[in-house]
Short mmCIF file of C-alpha atoms in Angstrom, two decimals:
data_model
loop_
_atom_site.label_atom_id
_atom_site.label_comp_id
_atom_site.label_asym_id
_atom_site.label_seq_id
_atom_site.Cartn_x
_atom_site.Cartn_y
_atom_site.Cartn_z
CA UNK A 206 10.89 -40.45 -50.30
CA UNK A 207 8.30 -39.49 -53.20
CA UNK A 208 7.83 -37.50 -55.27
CA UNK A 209 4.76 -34.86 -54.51
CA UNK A 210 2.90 -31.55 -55.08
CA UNK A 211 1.01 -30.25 -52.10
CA UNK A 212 -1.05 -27.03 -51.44
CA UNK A 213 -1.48 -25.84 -48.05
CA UNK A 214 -3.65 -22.55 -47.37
CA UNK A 215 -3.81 -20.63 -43.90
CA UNK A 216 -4.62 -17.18 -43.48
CA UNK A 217 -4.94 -16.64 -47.18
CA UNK A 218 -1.52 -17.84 -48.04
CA UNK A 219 -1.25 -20.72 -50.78
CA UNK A 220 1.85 -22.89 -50.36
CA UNK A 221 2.52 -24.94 -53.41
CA UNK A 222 5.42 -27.30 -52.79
CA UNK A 223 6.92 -30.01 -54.93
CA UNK A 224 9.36 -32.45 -54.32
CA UNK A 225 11.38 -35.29 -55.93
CA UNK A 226 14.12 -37.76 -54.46
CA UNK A 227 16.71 -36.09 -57.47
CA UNK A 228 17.57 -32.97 -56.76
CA UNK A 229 14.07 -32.10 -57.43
CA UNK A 230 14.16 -33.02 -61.52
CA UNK A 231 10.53 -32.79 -62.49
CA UNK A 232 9.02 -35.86 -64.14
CA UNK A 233 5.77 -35.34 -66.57
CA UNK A 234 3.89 -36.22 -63.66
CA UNK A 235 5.01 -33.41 -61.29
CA UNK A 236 4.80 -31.14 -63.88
CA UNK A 237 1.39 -31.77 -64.40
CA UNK A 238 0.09 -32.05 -60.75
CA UNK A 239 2.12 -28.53 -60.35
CA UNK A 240 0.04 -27.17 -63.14
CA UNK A 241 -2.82 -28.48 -62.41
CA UNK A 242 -2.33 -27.51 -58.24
CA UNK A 243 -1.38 -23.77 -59.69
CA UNK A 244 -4.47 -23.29 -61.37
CA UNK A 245 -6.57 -24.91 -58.35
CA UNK A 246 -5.01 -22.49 -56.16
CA UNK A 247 -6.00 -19.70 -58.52
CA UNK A 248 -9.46 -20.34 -58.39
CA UNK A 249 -9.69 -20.60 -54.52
CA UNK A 250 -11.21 -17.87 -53.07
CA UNK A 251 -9.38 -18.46 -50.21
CA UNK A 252 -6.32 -17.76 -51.59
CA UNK A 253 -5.06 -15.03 -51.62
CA UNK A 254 -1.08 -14.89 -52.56
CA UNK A 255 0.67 -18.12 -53.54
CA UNK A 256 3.98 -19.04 -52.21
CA UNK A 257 5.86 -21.66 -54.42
CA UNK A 258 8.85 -23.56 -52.86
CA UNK A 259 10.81 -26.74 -52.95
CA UNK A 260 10.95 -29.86 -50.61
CA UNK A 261 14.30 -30.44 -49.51
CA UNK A 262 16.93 -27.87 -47.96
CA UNK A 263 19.35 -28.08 -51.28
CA UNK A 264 18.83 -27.80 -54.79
CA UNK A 265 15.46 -25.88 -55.84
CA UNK A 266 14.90 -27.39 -59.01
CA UNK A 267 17.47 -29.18 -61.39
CA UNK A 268 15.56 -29.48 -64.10
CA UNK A 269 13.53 -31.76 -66.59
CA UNK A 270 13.98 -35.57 -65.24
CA UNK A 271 16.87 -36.57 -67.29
CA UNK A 272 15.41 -40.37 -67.03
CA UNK A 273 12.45 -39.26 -69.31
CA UNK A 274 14.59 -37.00 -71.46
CA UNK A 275 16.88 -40.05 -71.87
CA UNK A 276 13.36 -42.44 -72.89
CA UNK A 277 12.05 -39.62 -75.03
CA UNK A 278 11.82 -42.42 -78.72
CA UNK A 279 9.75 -39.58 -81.04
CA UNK A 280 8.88 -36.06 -81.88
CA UNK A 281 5.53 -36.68 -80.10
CA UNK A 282 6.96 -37.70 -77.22
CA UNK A 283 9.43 -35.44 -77.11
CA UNK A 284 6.97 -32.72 -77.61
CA UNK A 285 4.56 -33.62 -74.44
CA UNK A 286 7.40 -34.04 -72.60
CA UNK A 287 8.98 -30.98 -73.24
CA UNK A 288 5.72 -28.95 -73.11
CA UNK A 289 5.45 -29.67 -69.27
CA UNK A 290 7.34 -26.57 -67.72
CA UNK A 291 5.51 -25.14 -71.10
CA UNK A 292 2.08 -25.75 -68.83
CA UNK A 293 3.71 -24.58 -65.47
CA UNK A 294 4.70 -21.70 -66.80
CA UNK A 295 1.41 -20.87 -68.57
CA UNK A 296 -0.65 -21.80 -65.17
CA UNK A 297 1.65 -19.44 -63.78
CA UNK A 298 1.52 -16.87 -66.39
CA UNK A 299 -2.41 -16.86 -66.23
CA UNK A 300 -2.97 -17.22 -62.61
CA UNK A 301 -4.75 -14.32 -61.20
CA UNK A 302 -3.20 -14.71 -57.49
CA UNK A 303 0.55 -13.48 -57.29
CA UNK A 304 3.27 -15.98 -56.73
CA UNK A 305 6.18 -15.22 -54.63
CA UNK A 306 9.07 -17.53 -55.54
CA UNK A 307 11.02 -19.25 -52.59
CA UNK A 308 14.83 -20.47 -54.14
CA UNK A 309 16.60 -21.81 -51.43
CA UNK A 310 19.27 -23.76 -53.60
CA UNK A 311 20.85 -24.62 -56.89
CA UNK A 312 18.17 -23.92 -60.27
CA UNK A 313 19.17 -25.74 -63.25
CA UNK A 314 17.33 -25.32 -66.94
CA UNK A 315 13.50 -25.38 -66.20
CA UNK A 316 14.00 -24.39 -62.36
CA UNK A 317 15.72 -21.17 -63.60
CA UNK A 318 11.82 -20.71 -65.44
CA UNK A 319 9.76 -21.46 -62.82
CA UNK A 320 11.26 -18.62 -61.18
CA UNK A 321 11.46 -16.65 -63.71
CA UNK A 322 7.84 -17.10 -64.15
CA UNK A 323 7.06 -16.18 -60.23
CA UNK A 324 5.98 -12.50 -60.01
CA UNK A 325 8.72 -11.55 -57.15
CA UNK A 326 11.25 -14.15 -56.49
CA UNK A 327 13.28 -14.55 -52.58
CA UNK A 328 16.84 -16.37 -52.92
CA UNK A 329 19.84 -17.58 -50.77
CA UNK A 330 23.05 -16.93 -51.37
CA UNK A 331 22.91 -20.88 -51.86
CA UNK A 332 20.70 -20.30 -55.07
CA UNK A 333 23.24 -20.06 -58.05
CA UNK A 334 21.58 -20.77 -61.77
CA UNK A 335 22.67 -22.24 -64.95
CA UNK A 336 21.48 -23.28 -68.23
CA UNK A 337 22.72 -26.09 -69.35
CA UNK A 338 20.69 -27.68 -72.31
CA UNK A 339 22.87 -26.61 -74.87
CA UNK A 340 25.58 -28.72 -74.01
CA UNK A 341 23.95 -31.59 -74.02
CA UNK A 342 22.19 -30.83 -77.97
CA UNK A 343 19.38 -29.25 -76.91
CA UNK A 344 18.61 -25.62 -75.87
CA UNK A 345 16.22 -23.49 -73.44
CA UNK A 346 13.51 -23.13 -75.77
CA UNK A 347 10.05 -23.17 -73.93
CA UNK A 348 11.71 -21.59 -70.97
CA UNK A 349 13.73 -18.79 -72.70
CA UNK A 350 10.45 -16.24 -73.07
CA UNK A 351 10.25 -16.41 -69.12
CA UNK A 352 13.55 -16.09 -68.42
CA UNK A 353 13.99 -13.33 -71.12
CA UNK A 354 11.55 -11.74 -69.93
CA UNK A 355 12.85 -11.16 -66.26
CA UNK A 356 16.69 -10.74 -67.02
CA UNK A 357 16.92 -9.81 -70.22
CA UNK A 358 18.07 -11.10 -73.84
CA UNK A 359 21.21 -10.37 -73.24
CA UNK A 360 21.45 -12.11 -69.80
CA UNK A 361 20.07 -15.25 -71.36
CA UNK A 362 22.23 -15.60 -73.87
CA UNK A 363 25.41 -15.46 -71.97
CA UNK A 364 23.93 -18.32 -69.51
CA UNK A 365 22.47 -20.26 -72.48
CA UNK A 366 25.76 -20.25 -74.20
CA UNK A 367 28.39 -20.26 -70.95
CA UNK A 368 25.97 -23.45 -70.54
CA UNK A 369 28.00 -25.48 -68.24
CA UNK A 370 29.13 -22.80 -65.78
CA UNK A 371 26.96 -22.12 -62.83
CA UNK A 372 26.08 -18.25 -62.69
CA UNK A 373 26.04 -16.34 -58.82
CA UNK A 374 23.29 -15.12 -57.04
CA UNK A 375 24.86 -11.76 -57.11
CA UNK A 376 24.60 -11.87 -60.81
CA UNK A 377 20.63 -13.73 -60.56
CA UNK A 378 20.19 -10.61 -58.34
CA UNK A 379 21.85 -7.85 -60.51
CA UNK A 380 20.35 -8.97 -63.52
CA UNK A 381 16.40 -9.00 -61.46
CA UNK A 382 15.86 -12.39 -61.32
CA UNK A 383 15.68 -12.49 -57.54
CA UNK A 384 14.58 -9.14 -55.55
CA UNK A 385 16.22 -9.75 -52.56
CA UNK A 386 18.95 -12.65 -51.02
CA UNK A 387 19.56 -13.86 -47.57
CA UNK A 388 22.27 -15.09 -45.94
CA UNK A 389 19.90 -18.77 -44.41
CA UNK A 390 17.26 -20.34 -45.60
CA UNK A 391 15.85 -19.33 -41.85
CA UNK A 392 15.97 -15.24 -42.97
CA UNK A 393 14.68 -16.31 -46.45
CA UNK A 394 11.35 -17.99 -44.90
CA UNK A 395 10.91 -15.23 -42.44
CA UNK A 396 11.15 -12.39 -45.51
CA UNK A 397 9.01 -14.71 -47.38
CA UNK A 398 6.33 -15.16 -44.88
CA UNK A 399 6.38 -11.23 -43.80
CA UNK A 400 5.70 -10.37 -48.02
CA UNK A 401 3.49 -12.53 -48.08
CA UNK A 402 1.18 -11.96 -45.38
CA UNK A 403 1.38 -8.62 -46.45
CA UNK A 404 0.29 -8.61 -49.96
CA UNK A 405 -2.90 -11.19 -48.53
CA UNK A 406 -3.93 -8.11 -46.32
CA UNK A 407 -3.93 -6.18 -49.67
CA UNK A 408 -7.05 -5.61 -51.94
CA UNK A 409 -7.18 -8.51 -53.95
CA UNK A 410 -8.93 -7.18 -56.95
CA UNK A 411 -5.88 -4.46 -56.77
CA UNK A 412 -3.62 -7.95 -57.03
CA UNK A 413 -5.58 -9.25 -59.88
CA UNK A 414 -5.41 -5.83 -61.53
CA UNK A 415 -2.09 -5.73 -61.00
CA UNK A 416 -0.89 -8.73 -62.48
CA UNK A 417 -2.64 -8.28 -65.63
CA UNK A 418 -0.05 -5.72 -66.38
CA UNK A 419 2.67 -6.64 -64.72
CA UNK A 420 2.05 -9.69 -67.78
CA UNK A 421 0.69 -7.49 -70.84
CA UNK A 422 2.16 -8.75 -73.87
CA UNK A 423 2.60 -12.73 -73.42
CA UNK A 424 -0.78 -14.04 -74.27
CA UNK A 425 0.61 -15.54 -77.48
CA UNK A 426 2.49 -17.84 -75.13
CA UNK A 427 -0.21 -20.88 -74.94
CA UNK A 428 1.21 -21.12 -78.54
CA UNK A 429 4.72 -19.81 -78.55
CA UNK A 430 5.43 -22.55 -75.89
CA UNK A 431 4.11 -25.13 -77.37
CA UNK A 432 5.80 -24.64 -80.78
CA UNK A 433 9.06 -24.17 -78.50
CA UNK A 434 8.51 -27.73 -77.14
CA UNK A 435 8.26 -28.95 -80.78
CA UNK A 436 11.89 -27.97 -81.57
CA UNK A 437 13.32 -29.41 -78.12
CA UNK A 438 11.21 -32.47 -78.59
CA UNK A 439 12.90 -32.72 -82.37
CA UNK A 440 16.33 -31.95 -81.05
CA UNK A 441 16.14 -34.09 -78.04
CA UNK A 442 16.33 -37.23 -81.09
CA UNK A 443 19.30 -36.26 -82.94
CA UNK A 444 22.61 -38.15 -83.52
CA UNK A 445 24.53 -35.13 -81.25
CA UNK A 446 21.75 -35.27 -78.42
CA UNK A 447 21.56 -39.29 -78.41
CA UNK A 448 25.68 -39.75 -78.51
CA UNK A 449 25.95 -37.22 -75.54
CA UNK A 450 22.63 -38.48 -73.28
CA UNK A 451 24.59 -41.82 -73.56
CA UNK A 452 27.33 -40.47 -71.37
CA UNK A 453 24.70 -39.97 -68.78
CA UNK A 454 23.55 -43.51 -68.66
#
């Protein structure tokens, strides 16, 4: 199968869902067409709410594509790679619909930001998280304000450095990173479809209002991003980083 970003709207619903053949990694490609489709679906007056899911009935997100990460030959190149989930997040960040988060699986590194970055995330009990980067040289740098932001310094810290252990939904939930977890993926798209045909029946200028503050305080991020990607893109070429991404060839 291939990789793909698609937006379907009915009954003012956006659905946003990308896919890719491994475990969902996200290519610079994806990354861009999810940006790109997230700000689209912003501007649609159609839309009302924004649902943003996964293809596939496993893993939600694992991450950056570790083929690119692996190619990655300068800073510059490390930098525009790494500043993808920088512009997801951002589109995100900025869009003026809200965006329910559907995580029926496994999130790994930048799949634990983009749902950190949803405004009120739905789980399985399927949908344990990790962050991993550190143990392979690099760390969770353009993702961290997101994630920080929903569970906490303190909960980011223990996952960045407990990098290669796989945390619970129990503790994703405890912590606020989910709202709410379901036994099946069938209860989690039924509780996902019941929010968010309710918040599209809702005054959307109340929405818009609404997420303005839910947000106050991160519109330095266009540039705190970015200067996160830098430092990944720079670590992502070191002796450490190199020697360990070979064990992965």
């Amino acid at each position: 199968m291939e990789a793909y970003v698609n937006l379907e709207v009915a009954n003012g619903i956006g659905t946003i869902v990308f896919f890719h053949p491994n475990r969902n990694a996200m290519p610079s490609s994806i990354l861009s067409k999810l940006a790109e489709t997230i700000r689209l679906a912003g501007k649609d007056a159609a839309v009302k709410v924004i649902v943003l899911k996964s293809g596939g009935d496993r893993t939600f997100c694992a991450g950056a594509s570790f083929n690119e990460v692996i190619a990655i030959e300068n800073e510059t190149m490390g930098k525009a790679f790494f500043s993808g989930f920088a512009n997801v997040i951002n589109a995100m960040r900025k869009c003026p619909k809200i965006i329910i988060g559907r995580i029926q699986g496994k999130a790994v590194g930048g799949g634990v930001g983009l749902a950190a970055a949803t405004d009120y995330c739905l789980a399985t009990q399927f949908a344990s998280i990790r962050l991993s980067e550190l143990s392979i040289g690099i760390g969770p740098f353009v993702i961290e304000p997101a994630v920080s932001r929903k569970i906490g310094k303190t909960a980011m810290s223990q996952m960045t450095i407990d990098a290669e252990t796989f945390f619970s939904w129990e503790f994703a939930k405890d912590k606020g990173l989910y709202a709410d977890v379901f036994e099946t993926v069938e209860a989690l798209d039924e509780a996902v479809t019941v929010l968010a045909e309710k918040l599209a029946s809702y005054n959307p200028e109340a929405l818009f209002e609404m997420k303005k503050i839910m947000w106050e305080g991160t519109t330095h991020w266009d540039t705190l991003l970015e200067e996160r990607a830098a430092i990944s893109g720079k670590l992502v070429l070191s002796a450490f980083t190199k020697h360990t991404l070979k064990r992965f060839r």
